[in-house]
Coordinates of C-alpha atoms and ligand atoms in Angstrom, one line a residue:
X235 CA -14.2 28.9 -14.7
X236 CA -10.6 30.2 -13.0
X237 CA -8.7 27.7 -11.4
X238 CA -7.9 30.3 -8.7
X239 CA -11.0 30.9 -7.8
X240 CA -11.8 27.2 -7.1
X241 CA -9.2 26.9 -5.0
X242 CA -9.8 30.0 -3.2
X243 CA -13.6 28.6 -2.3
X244 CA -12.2 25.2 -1.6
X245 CA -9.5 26.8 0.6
X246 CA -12.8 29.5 2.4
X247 CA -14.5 25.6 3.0
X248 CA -17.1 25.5 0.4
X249 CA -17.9 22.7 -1.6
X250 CA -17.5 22.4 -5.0
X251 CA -19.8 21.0 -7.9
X252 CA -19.0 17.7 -9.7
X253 CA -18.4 20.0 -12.9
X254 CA -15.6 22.4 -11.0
X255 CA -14.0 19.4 -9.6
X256 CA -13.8 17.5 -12.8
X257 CA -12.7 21.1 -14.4
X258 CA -9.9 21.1 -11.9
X259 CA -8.9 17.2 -12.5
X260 CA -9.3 17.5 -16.6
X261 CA -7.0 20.6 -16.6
X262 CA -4.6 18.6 -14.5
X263 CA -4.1 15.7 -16.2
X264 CA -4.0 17.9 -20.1
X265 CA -1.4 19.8 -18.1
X266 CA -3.4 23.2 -18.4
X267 CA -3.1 23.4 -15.0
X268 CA 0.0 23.3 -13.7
X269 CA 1.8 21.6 -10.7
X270 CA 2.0 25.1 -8.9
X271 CA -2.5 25.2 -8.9
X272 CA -2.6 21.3 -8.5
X273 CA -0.6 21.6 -5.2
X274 CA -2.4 24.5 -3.6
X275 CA -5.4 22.8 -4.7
X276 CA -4.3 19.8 -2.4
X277 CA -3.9 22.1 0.2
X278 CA -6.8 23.1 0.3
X279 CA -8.6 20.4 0.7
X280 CA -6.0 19.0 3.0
X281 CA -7.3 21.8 5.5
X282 CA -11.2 22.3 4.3
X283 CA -11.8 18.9 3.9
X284 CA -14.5 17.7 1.7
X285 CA -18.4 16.5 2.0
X286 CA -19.2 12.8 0.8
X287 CA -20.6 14.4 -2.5
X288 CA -17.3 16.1 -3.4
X289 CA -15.5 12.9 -2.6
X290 CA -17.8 10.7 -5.3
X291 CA -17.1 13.3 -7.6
X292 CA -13.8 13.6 -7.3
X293 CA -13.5 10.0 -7.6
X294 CA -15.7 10.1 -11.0
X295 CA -13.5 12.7 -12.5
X296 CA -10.3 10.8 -11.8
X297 CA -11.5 7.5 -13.4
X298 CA -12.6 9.7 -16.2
X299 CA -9.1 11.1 -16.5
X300 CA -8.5 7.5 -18.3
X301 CA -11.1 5.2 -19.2
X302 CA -12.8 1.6 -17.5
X303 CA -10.8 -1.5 -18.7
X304 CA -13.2 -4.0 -20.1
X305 CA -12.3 -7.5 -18.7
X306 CA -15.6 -9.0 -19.3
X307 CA -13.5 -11.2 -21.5
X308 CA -11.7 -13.0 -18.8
X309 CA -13.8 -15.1 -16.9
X310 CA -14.5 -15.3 -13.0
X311 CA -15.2 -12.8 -10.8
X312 CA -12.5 -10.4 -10.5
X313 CA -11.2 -9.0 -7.0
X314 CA -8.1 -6.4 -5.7
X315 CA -7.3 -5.9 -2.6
X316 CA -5.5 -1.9 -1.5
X317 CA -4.5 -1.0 1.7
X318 CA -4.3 2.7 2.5
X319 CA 0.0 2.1 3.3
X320 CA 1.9 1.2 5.9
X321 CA 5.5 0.6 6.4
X322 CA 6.8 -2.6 6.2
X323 CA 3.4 -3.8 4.5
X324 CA 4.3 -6.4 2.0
X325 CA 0.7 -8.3 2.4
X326 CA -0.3 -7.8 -1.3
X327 CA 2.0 -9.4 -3.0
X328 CA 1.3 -12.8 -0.8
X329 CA -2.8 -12.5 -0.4
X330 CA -2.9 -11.6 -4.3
X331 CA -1.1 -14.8 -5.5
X332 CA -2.8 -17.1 -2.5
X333 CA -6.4 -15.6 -3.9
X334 CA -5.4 -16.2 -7.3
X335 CA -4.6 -19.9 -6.2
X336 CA -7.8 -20.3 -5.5
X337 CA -9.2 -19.4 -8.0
X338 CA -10.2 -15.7 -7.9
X339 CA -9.1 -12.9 -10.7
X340 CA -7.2 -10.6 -9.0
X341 CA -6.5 -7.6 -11.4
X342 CA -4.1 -5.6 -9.0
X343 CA -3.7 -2.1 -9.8
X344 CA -0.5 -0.9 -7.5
X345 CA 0.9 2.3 -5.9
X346 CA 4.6 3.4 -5.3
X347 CA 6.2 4.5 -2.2
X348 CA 4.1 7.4 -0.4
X349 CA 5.3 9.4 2.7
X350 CA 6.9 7.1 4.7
X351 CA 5.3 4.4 3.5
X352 CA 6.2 1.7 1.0
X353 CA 4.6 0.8 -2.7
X354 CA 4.0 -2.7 -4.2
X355 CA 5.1 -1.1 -7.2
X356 CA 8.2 -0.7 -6.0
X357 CA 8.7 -3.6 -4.2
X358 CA 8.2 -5.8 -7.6
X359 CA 10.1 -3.5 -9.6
X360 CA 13.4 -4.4 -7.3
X361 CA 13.3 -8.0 -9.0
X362 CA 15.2 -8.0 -11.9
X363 CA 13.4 -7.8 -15.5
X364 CA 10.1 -7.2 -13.8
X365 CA 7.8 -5.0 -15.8
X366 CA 4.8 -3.2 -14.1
X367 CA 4.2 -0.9 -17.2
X368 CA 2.5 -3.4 -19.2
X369 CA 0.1 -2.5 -22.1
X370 CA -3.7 -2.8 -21.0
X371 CA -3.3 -5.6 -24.1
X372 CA -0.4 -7.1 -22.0
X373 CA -2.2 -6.8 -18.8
X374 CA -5.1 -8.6 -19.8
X375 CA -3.1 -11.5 -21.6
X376 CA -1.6 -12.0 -18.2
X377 CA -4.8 -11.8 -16.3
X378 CA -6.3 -14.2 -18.4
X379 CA -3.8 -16.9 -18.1
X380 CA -2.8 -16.7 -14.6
X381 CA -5.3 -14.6 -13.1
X382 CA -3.3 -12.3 -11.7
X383 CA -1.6 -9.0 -12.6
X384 CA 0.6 -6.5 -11.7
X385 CA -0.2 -3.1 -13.4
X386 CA -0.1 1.1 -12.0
X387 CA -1.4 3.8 -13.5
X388 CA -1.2 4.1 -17.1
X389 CA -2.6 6.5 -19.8
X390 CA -6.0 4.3 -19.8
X391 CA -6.4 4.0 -15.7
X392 CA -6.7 7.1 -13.4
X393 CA -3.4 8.9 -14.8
X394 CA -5.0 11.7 -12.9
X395 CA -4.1 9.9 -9.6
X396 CA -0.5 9.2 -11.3
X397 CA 0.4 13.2 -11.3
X398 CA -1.1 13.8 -8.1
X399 CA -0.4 10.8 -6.3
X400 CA 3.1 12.3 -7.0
X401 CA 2.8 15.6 -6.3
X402 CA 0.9 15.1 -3.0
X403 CA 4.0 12.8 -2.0
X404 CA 6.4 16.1 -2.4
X405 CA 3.9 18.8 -1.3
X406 CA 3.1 17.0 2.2
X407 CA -0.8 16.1 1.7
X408 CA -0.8 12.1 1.5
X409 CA -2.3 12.4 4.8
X410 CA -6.6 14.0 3.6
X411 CA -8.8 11.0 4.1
X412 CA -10.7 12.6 0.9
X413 CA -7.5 12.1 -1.2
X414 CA -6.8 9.0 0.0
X415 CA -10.3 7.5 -0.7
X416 CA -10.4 8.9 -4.2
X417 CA -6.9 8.2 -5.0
X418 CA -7.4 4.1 -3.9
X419 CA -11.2 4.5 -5.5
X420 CA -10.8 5.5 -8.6
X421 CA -7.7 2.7 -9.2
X422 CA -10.0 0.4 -8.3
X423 CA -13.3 1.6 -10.2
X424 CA -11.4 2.0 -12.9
X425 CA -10.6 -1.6 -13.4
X426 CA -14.1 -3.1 -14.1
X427 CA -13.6 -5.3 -10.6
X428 CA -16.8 -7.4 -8.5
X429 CA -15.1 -6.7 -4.9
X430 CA -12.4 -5.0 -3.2
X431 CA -10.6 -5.8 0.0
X432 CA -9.4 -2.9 1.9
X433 CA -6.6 -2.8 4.7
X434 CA -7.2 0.4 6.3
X435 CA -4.2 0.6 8.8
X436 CA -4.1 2.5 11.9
X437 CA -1.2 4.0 13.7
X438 CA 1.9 4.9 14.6
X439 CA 3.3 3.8 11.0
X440 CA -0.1 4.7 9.1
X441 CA -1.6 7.9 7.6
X442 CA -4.8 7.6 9.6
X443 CA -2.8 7.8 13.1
X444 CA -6.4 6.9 15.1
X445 CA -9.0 4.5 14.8
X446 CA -11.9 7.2 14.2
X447 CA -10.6 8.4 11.3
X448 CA -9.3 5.3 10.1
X449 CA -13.0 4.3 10.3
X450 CA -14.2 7.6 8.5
X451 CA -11.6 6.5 5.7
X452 CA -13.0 2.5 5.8
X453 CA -16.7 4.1 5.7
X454 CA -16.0 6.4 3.1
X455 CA -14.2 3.6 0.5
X456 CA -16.9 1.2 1.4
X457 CA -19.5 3.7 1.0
X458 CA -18.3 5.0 -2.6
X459 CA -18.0 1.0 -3.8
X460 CA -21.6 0.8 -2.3
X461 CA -23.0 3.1 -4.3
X462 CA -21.5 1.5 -7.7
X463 CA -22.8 -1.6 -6.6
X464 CA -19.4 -3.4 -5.7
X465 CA -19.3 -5.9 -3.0
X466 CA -16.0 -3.6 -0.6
X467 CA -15.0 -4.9 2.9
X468 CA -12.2 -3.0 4.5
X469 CA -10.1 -4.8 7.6
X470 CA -9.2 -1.8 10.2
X471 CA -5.7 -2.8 11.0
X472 CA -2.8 -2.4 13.5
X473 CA 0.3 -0.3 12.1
X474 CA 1.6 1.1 15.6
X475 CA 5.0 -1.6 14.5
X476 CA 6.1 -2.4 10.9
X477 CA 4.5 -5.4 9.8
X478 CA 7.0 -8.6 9.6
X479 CA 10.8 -7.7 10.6
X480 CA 11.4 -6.3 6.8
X481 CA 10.9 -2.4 5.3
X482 CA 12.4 -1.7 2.1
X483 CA 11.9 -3.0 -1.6
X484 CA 14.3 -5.8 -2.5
X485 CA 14.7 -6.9 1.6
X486 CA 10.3 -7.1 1.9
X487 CA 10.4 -9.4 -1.8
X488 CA 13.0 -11.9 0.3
X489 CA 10.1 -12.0 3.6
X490 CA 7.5 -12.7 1.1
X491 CA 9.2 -15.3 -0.2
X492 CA 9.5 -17.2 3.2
X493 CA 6.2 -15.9 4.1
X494 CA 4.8 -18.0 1.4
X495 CA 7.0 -20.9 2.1
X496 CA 5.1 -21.1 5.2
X497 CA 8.3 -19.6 6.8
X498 CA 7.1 -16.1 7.4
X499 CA 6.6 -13.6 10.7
X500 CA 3.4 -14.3 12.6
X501 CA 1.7 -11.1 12.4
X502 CA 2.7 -11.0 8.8
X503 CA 1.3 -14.5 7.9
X504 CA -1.7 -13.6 9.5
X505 CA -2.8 -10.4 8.0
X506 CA -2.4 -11.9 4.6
X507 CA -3.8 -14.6 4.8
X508 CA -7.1 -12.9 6.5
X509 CA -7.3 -10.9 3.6
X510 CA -6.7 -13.5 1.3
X511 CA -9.4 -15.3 3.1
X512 CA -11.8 -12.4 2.4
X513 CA -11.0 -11.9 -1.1
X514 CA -11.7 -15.7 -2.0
X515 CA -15.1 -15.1 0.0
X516 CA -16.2 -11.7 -1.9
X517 CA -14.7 -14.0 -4.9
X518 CA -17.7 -16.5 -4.2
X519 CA -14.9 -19.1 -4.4
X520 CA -16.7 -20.6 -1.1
X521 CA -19.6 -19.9 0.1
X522 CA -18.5 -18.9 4.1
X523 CA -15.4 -16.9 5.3
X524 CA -14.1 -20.0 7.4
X525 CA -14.1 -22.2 4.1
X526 CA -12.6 -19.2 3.0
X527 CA -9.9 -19.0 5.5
X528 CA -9.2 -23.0 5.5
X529 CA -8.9 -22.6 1.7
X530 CA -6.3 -19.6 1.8
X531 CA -3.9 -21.6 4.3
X532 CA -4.4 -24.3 2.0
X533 CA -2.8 -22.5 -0.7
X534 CA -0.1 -21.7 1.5
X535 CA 0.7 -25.1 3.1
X536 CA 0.5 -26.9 -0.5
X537 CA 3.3 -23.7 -1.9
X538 CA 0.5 -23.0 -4.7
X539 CA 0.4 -19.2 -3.7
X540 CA 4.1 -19.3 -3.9
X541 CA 4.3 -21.1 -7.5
X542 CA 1.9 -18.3 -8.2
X543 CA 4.1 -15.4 -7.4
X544 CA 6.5 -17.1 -9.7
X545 CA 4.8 -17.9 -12.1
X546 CA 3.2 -14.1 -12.4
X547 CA 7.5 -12.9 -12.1
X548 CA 8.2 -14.8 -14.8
X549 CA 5.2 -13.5 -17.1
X550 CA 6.1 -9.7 -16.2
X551 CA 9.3 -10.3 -17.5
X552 CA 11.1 -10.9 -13.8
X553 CA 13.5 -13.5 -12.9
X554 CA 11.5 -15.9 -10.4
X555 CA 14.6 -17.7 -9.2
X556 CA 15.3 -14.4 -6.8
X557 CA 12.5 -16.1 -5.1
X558 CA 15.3 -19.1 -4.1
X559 CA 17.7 -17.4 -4.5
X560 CA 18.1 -13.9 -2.7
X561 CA 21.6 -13.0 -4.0
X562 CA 20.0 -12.4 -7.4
X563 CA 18.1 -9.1 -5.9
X564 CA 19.9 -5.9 -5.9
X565 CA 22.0 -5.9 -2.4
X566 CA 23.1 -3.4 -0.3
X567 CA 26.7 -2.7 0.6
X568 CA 27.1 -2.5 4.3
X569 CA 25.0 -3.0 7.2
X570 CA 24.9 -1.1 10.5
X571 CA 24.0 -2.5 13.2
X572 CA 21.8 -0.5 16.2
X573 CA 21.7 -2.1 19.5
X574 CA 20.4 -0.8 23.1
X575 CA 22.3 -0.2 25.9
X576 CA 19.3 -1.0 28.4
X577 CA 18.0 -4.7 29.2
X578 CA 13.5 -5.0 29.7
X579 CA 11.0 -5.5 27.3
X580 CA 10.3 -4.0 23.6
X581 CA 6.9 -1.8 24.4
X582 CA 6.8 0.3 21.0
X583 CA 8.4 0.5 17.8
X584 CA 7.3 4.1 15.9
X585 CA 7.0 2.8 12.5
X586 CA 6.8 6.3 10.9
X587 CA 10.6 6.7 12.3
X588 CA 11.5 3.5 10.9
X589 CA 9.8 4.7 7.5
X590 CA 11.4 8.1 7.4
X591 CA 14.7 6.1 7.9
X592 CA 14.2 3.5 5.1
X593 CA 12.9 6.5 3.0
X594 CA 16.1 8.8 3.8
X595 CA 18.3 6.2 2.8
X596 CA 16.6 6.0 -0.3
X597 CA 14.1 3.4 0.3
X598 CA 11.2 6.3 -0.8
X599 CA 11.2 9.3 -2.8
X600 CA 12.2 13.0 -1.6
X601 CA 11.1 14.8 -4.5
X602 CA 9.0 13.3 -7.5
X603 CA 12.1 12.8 -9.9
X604 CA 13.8 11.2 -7.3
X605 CA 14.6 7.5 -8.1
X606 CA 14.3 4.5 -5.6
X607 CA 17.5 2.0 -4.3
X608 CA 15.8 -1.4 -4.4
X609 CA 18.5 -2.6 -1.8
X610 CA 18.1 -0.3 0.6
X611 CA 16.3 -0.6 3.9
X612 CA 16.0 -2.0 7.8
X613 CA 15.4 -5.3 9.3
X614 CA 14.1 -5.3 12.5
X615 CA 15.8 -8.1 15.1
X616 CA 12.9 -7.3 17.6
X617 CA 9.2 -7.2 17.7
X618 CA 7.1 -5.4 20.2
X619 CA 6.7 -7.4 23.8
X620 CA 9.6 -9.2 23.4
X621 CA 12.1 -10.0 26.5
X622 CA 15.6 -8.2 25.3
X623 CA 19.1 -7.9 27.3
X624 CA 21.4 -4.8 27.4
X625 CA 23.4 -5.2 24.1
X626 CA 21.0 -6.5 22.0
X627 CA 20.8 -5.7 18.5
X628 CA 17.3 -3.8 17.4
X629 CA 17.8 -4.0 13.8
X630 CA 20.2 -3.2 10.8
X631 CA 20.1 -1.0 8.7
X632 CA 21.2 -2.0 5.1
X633 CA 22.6 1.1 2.9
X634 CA 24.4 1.5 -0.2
X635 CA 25.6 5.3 0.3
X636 CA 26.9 6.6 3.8
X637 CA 25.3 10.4 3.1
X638 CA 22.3 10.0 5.4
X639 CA 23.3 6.7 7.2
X640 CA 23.6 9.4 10.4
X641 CA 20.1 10.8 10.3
X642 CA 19.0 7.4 9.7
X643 CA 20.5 5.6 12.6
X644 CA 19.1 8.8 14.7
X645 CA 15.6 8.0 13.8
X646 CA 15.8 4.2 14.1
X647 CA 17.6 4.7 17.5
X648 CA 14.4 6.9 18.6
X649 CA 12.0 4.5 17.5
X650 CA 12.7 2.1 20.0
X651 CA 11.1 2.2 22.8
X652 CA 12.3 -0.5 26.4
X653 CA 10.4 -0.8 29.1
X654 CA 10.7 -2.8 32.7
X655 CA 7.1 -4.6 32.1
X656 CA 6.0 -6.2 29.2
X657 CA 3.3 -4.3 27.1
X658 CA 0.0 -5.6 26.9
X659 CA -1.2 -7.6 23.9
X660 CA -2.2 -5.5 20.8
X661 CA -4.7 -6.7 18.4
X662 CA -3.9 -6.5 14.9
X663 CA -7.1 -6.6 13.2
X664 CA -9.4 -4.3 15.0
X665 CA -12.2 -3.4 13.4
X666 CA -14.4 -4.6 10.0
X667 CA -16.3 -2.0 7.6
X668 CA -19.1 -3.3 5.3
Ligands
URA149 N1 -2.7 4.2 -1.5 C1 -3.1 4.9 -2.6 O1 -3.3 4.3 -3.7 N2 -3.4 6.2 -2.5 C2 -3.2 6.9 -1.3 O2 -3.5 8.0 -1.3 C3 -2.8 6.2 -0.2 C4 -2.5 4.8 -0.3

């Protein structure tokens, strides 16, 4: 078998056997194949696309890159939650400890900053001390005691979606809803979990930019889960604004702080708390959504989701107290402040533009080797539909280098978009697959 020529046939449209795809991922992951083949590769199936078949496959050869953590040791029934990325989307690291409250396992294998989009990786790696390279041993211990844990890829789970989760961030194709699926899939089968929640976002701010083929995405997940016999739901959800006022690492740890002190955005609150909601349910923690959903606020009201978090910080080596007291995460160095010149009403906010922004500034990665600023980022001052006078601030942009503040300010200043009527009502949670 030639590497060239399977990416040749993949590039003509043809699909590929379960052995030439796991050829392909193999090679990648020993290094035999090198970035050069991986990233046409990509390509390729950026534009050909692949059938449901190829997709399982693909899937199976990236959770055989590694191998399928045993955690039949820990008891309970053990279930993640992923969304596909969105900008400003912080909900994991407040429906994971608010499940966990409850009762459920919640093994969470994390992502890192893609596109324009954020990574919970990233975000807990901006509190100081906190360790998301743990040992599979480490993991485990940490599972077991507080039943939650924060891990990424590692040598045992998918490190084939490691490399290419990478590379596709620097070769422009994040956005193949084959890629995404296997890339989110084969985290998640290779964790031995009972259920996943999915938040498949749609939108402006989202990979999947319309609901079809956000649903083609939610289908495809749920259908892959199905056929390993995992209980998968997948939320189809709004991303046409950033979720809560706050995009970037260090500033989205201080919003979901509030947010689970009860002191958190609306739209924010309610997304997690929804998916929280659903993981205790798949969890069998209660036996119907709505005790589901009265059980999640519960944790939430009574600040056990919050003690949680902490208590998880503290156990990955983190110092919890940044969750008091904000000073203690990495800051930025000045602010900027963008305001409008024109009174009306706030009908759009592009959340890609507010993503590239965050990401120029060094909120995301460029190129693979580049390295994230924690501090870095926007909050927002306005939300979509709401009433705004000419002078108003927007947002603010918090930087630490001046280089790109320029571009930035350009993109944040376009995302904005004012209007003389108020926009009508958006849903946020459109659609459920299962
Ligand atoms: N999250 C992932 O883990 N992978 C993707 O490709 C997109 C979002």
């Amino acid at each position: 078998m030639r590497t060239v020529d399977l990416i040749h046939r993949k590039r003509d449209g043809e699909e590929l056997s379960p052995e030439e795809l796991n050829f392909i991922v193999g090679g990648y992951t020993s290094g035999e194949i090198p970035d050069y083949q991986m990233s046409a590769f990509l390509m390729a199936v950026f534009f050909s696309n692949m059938s449901d078949r190829e997709v399982s496959a693909l899937t199976d050869s990236m959770v055989n890159s590694g191998s399928v953590l045993d955690l039949s040791s820990i008891p309970g029934v053990k279930v993640d939650k992923h969304s596909t990325g969105g900008v400003g989307d912080k909900t994991s690291l407040i429906s994971a400890p608010l499940a966990a409250a409850a009762g459920v396992i919640v093994p969470m294998v994390s992502g890192r900053a893609l596109g324009h989009t954020g990574g919970t990786l990233d975000k807990l790696e901006s509190i100081p001390g906190f360790r998301t390279d743990l040992t599979v041993d480490e993991f485990k211990e940490i599972l077991g005691e507080h039943k939650l844990a924060f891990i990424g890829q590692t040598p045992e789970i998918s490190p084939a979606d490691g490399k290419m989760y990478s590379l596709r961030d620097a070769t422009a194709t994040v956005e193949s809803i084959p890629l995404i699926a296997s890339s989110i899939m084969s985290k998640k089968m290779a964790v031995n979990l009972d259920a996943l929640v999915l938040d498949v976002k749609v939108g402006s701010g989202a990979f999947m930019k319309k609901q079809v083929e956000a649903r083609r995405l939610a289908q495809m997940m749920v259908g892959i889960g199905r056929r390993i016999d995992k209980r998968v739901q997948a939320l189809i959800t709004d991303m046409n604004q950033p979720l809560g006022y706050a995009i970037g690492n260090a500033l989205e740890v201080m919003e979901v702080s509030q947010t689970l002190q009860n002191a958190g955005p609306a739209d924010l609150t309610r997304l997690s708390l929804e998916l929280a909601a659903r993981m205790i349910f798949l969890g069998k923690i209660t036996k119907t959504l709505d005790e589901a959903r009265e059980l999640a606020q519960s944790k939430l009201l009574d600040g056990s989701g919050y003690r949680k978090l902490k208590d998880v910080i503290t156990a990955q080596g983190g110092d919890p107290q940044v969750l008091d007291r904000f000073e203690l995460l990495p800051n930025a160095t000045g602010a900027q402040e963008i305001t409008t010149s024109r009174g009306g009403y706030v009908s759009a906010i592009d959340a890609e533009l507010i993503g590239q922004a965050s990401s120029m500034i060094g909120a995301g990665r460029n190129v693979m080797e580049d390295t994230i600023d924690p501090a870095v980022g926007v909050i927002l001052e306005v939300k979509v539909g709401q009433k705004i006078d000419p002078g108003s601030i927007l947002c603010r942009i918090y930087y630490t280098g001046d280089e790109r503040l320029e571009n930035a300010a350009e993109l944040v200043e376009d995302a904005f978009k004012i209007s003389q009527q108020a926009p009508d009502e958006r849903d946020l949670i459109l659609e459920v697959v299962s």
